[in-house]
Amino acid sequence: MPKVVKIESFGDAEVMQIHEEEIAQLKAGEARVDHIAVGLNYLDISHRQGHYPLPLPTGLGVAGCGVIREIRSESAELAVGDLVTYAGVPPGSYAEQRIVEADRLVKLPPDIEPTVAAAALQHGITAAFLIGDVFAVARGHLVLVYAAAGGVGTILCQWAKSLGATVIGTVGSQGKVSHALAHGCDHVIVSTAENVAERVRAITSERGVDVAYDSVGADTFEASLNSLAFRGTLVSFGSASGEPPPVPVGDLAKFGSLYMTRPRFIHYTRTRPDLLRYSTAFFERIRAGLKVSIGQSYHFNEIVRAHKDIESRQTKGSSVITF
């Protein structure tokens, strides 16, 4: 029977246990995928800790890449033996094999490595809708990206730079500065040693940035607001430090007629055409030279260590689990 990671309670990394589990029979519209690799996302940590409570027991992991072994779908787009990837599905990817809704699967182009797709598709799609639809970054924009050395940040900074933006990235330690500079940042702020808003104002000659992409949440929310130019946009797309506090609508005027949005992956990939559009955009960026940095690779049996490494904030780029 395939091996899977399950948790029976919320807590630290040790609550994850590897079990053998029989996979259910396919329902109409589903596919069985044998994994080659699966992605690690900070969302998985939040799920494990219970910040977004799931019914227990539950699996973890929302992204992966593998081969279709069985499929029950009327679509001729996918077939047994196809190499496919996916992201943003219900938790359960930490497994040698899993069932996925067929319309959430993306056929992997032959020039994209399976480990790259597993590790970074969630990040790449996120970057695609953040930079294209949530706020359309263009030449001349000043952009602030938090966690610039992380999975989404590494991709988002390069993408914004390629569109002609000036990119300011934040990192949590001096050891991540060189990574951020090598992946699209024009300026890097070490958030644990510097006042982010003050540095942004200094870099931009007091103007502020057109958009701040904030994946950290509560700890950085005020700095994000204080970093924006008049009529700037705060994109709060993560809550690694907890959810930001409520904001009175009048405060948006006080800070300079600001815009604020909280996009979610599932809402931007709700339809299959959107899922394929963002996936294709990400793959095209890779072909154009965007570097997917897989900073950490773990064997399936090392899942506890993988989570501990991510929580320690010492990882860079994307992380992947192989079998």
XYZ file of C-alpha atoms in Angstrom:
323
model
C 0.000 0.000 0.000
C 1.190 3.561 -0.662
C 2.806 5.535 2.140
C 1.109 8.758 3.241
C 1.707 11.438 5.875
C -1.175 11.950 8.301
C -1.785 14.080 11.367
C -4.303 13.173 14.069
C -3.867 16.411 16.027
C -2.571 19.899 15.328
C 0.856 20.828 16.648
C 4.575 20.838 15.948
C 6.357 18.887 13.221
C 6.357 15.665 15.239
C 2.588 15.267 14.864
C 3.235 14.128 11.282
C 3.347 10.347 10.965
C 3.981 8.162 7.919
C 1.440 5.368 7.458
C 0.557 2.849 4.792
C -2.947 3.493 3.513
C -5.144 1.977 0.873
C -6.215 4.542 -1.710
C -9.951 4.881 -2.323
C -11.661 3.909 -5.551
C -11.854 6.617 -8.182
C -15.019 8.630 -8.605
C -16.097 10.227 -11.861
C -13.879 13.174 -12.736
C -10.909 11.958 -10.677
C -7.414 10.686 -11.461
C -4.919 8.589 -9.516
C -1.399 10.059 -9.607
C 1.851 8.284 -8.704
C 4.051 11.049 -7.324
C 7.579 11.777 -8.510
C 7.879 14.806 -6.232
C 5.680 17.024 -4.068
C 6.024 20.656 -3.086
C 6.468 22.185 0.359
C 4.575 25.406 1.041
C 4.216 27.533 4.151
C 0.500 26.833 3.886
C 1.318 23.243 4.858
C 2.812 24.521 8.127
C -0.326 26.555 8.801
C -2.504 23.513 8.125
C -0.394 21.357 10.459
C -0.546 23.961 13.223
C -4.315 24.328 12.929
C -4.401 27.952 11.803
C -6.814 26.885 9.061
C -8.523 24.004 10.895
C -9.053 20.853 8.853
C -11.141 17.835 9.865
C -8.888 15.305 11.596
C -7.204 13.032 10.788
C -5.932 14.740 7.650
C -3.152 14.623 5.121
C -0.960 17.590 4.242
C 0.456 19.140 1.081
C -1.299 20.881 -1.805
C 1.104 20.530 -4.754
C 2.843 17.754 -6.631
C 3.942 16.168 -9.879
C 3.620 12.608 -11.094
C 2.212 10.124 -13.588
C -1.470 9.360 -14.119
C -2.069 5.681 -13.322
C -5.850 5.719 -13.590
C -8.383 8.309 -14.683
C -12.162 8.594 -14.879
C -12.798 11.664 -16.973
C -14.712 12.329 -20.171
C -12.067 14.821 -21.271
C -9.619 13.680 -23.941
C -7.066 16.188 -22.649
C -5.460 13.746 -20.186
C -4.717 10.025 -20.321
C -3.071 7.223 -18.367
C 0.702 7.620 -18.522
C 0.677 11.408 -18.817
C 3.121 13.373 -16.687
C 1.076 15.967 -14.806
C 1.451 18.590 -12.117
C -0.989 20.372 -9.835
C -1.236 22.980 -7.075
C -3.838 24.448 -4.759
C -5.819 21.241 -4.243
C -7.174 19.955 -0.896
C -4.421 18.708 1.447
C -3.071 15.204 0.870
C -0.040 15.506 -1.416
C 2.458 14.145 1.123
C 1.937 10.652 -0.241
C 3.429 8.234 -2.726
C 0.087 8.220 -4.520
C -3.059 10.320 -4.298
C -6.359 11.055 -5.987
C -6.840 14.479 -7.590
C -9.753 15.987 -9.472
C -8.783 15.660 -13.120
C -9.677 19.253 -13.961
C -7.016 20.441 -11.468
C -4.234 18.591 -13.306
C -1.920 20.364 -15.739
C -0.064 18.335 -18.338
C 3.628 18.985 -17.803
C 5.510 20.370 -20.821
C 8.521 18.205 -21.757
C 10.980 21.046 -21.121
C 9.896 21.586 -17.488
C 11.509 19.336 -14.870
C 9.080 17.442 -12.594
C 10.889 18.608 -9.454
C 10.631 22.232 -10.616
C 6.900 21.879 -11.214
C 6.275 20.149 -7.882
C 8.332 22.643 -5.894
C 7.280 25.850 -7.594
C 3.959 25.603 -9.456
C 2.031 26.919 -6.441
C 4.522 29.780 -6.147
C 4.603 30.471 -9.875
C 0.844 30.599 -10.307
C 0.598 32.848 -7.254
C 3.187 35.201 -8.725
C 1.340 35.173 -12.057
C -1.960 36.408 -10.682
C -0.370 38.766 -8.154
C 1.685 40.546 -10.785
C -0.767 40.364 -13.662
C -4.282 40.656 -12.284
C -4.224 41.716 -8.624
C -1.921 44.625 -9.474
C -0.665 44.962 -13.040
C 3.038 45.684 -12.594
C 4.544 47.694 -15.444
C 7.707 49.553 -16.356
C 8.508 52.334 -13.901
C 6.595 50.919 -10.944
C 8.227 50.745 -7.523
C 7.487 47.367 -5.950
C 8.014 46.062 -2.405
C 8.163 42.278 -1.924
C 8.298 40.730 1.530
C 10.124 37.404 2.038
C 12.056 38.056 -1.157
C 14.209 34.950 -0.657
C 11.209 32.652 -0.193
C 9.411 30.515 -2.746
C 6.937 33.108 -4.024
C 9.277 36.034 -3.390
C 12.137 34.589 -5.448
C 9.821 34.268 -8.447
C 7.847 37.471 -7.891
C 10.947 39.672 -7.685
C 12.381 38.323 -10.948
C 9.051 38.637 -12.721
C 8.526 42.232 -11.595
C 12.089 43.125 -12.600
C 11.580 41.633 -16.072
C 8.562 43.926 -16.528
C 10.674 47.007 -15.870
C 9.843 47.616 -12.205
C 12.288 48.680 -9.504
C 12.141 45.933 -6.885
C 12.730 46.360 -3.156
C 12.826 43.067 -1.280
C 12.815 42.261 2.411
C 14.623 39.282 3.947
C 14.868 38.037 7.509
C 18.641 37.711 7.767
C 21.868 38.993 6.252
C 22.532 35.530 4.868
C 19.626 35.876 2.451
C 20.637 39.229 0.954
C 22.789 37.769 -1.825
C 20.004 35.374 -2.837
C 17.517 38.239 -3.138
C 19.945 40.373 -5.157
C 20.600 37.446 -7.505
C 16.872 36.933 -8.082
C 15.552 40.314 -9.175
C 15.927 42.718 -6.253
C 17.457 46.143 -6.833
C 17.488 46.878 -3.096
C 17.273 44.527 -0.108
C 16.124 45.384 3.418
C 16.982 43.076 6.329
C 13.703 43.382 8.200
C 15.095 42.113 11.506
C 17.760 44.831 11.579
C 16.188 47.784 9.749
C 12.948 49.762 9.825
C 11.268 48.673 6.612
C 9.088 51.747 6.055
C 11.938 54.161 6.787
C 14.253 52.337 4.374
C 11.579 52.267 1.683
C 11.072 56.013 2.061
C 14.816 56.588 1.840
C 15.210 54.385 -1.246
C 12.264 56.037 -3.014
C 13.128 59.610 -1.995
C 10.041 59.720 0.255
C 7.675 58.739 -2.562
C 6.832 55.208 -1.394
C 6.063 52.158 -3.515
C 3.191 51.615 -5.911
C 2.481 48.141 -4.550
C 3.535 46.122 -1.508
C 3.233 42.338 -1.729
C 2.988 41.222 1.896
C 2.970 37.499 2.701
C 3.962 37.935 6.356
C 0.784 39.413 7.804
C 0.387 40.849 11.286
C 4.037 41.703 11.959
C 4.507 43.706 8.756
C 1.069 45.158 8.122
C 1.694 48.641 9.516
C 5.074 48.876 7.786
C 3.391 47.949 4.515
C 0.833 50.738 4.841
C 3.575 53.221 5.735
C 5.630 52.159 2.707
C 2.995 52.937 0.083
C 2.861 55.933 -2.216
C -0.336 57.942 -2.534
C -2.992 55.707 -4.106
C -0.697 52.732 -3.591
C -1.912 49.147 -3.250
C -1.318 46.728 -0.392
C -1.611 43.105 -1.490
C -1.858 41.003 1.671
C -1.553 37.444 0.381
C -0.260 35.528 3.400
C -0.252 35.449 7.169
C 2.941 33.700 8.280
C 2.961 35.846 11.441
C -0.813 35.806 11.923
C -3.718 37.621 10.323
C -3.391 41.427 10.060
C -5.653 43.511 12.314
C -8.945 44.956 11.033
C -8.534 48.286 9.258
C -11.101 51.097 9.493
C -11.959 52.212 5.974
C -11.074 55.774 6.904
C -7.474 54.755 7.545
C -7.032 54.051 3.834
C -7.764 57.713 3.177
C -5.513 58.820 6.027
C -2.559 56.931 4.577
C -3.102 58.401 1.094
C -6.243 57.022 -0.602
C -4.836 53.514 -0.555
C -6.153 50.296 -2.021
C -6.014 47.003 -0.154
C -6.821 43.453 -1.254
C -6.550 39.913 0.144
C -6.354 37.513 -2.826
C -6.645 33.738 -2.452
C -5.168 31.119 -4.763
C -8.414 29.196 -5.115
C -10.377 32.269 -6.215
C -7.930 33.106 -9.001
C -7.716 29.500 -10.246
C -11.382 28.626 -9.763
C -11.924 27.781 -13.432
C -9.790 25.471 -15.534
C -9.083 28.178 -18.152
C -7.651 30.419 -15.410
C -5.586 27.550 -13.973
C -4.113 26.781 -17.391
C -3.560 30.458 -18.215
C -1.510 31.090 -15.080
C 0.369 27.795 -15.388
C 1.273 28.581 -18.990
C 2.402 32.093 -18.046
C 4.706 30.631 -15.395
C 6.188 28.052 -17.764
C 6.767 30.752 -20.379
C 8.632 32.870 -17.825
C 10.903 29.921 -17.051
C 11.647 29.560 -20.763
C 12.412 33.293 -20.896
C 15.037 32.948 -18.180
C 13.253 33.094 -14.830
C 15.265 31.020 -12.360
C 13.374 28.612 -10.129
C 15.558 28.191 -7.075
C 15.066 24.858 -5.328
C 17.071 25.586 -2.238
C 16.131 22.444 -0.336
C 15.393 18.866 -1.391
C 14.257 16.166 1.032
C 13.399 12.494 0.851
C 9.834 11.612 1.808
C 11.076 10.093 5.071
C 12.586 13.485 6.042
C 9.269 15.326 6.170
C 9.618 16.278 9.850
C 13.048 17.828 9.246
C 11.713 19.631 6.182
C 8.987 21.337 8.203
C 11.421 22.276 10.958
C 13.774 23.843 8.405
C 10.998 25.931 6.882
C 9.779 27.087 10.293
C 13.321 28.107 11.255
C 13.235 30.704 8.421
C 16.616 29.531 7.168
C 15.427 28.121 3.836
C 15.827 29.881 0.490
C 13.715 29.589 -2.623
C 11.398 26.612 -3.033
C 11.552 23.231 -1.311
C 10.697 19.782 -2.668
C 10.118 16.240 -1.432
C 11.168 13.302 -3.607
C 10.499 9.577 -3.305
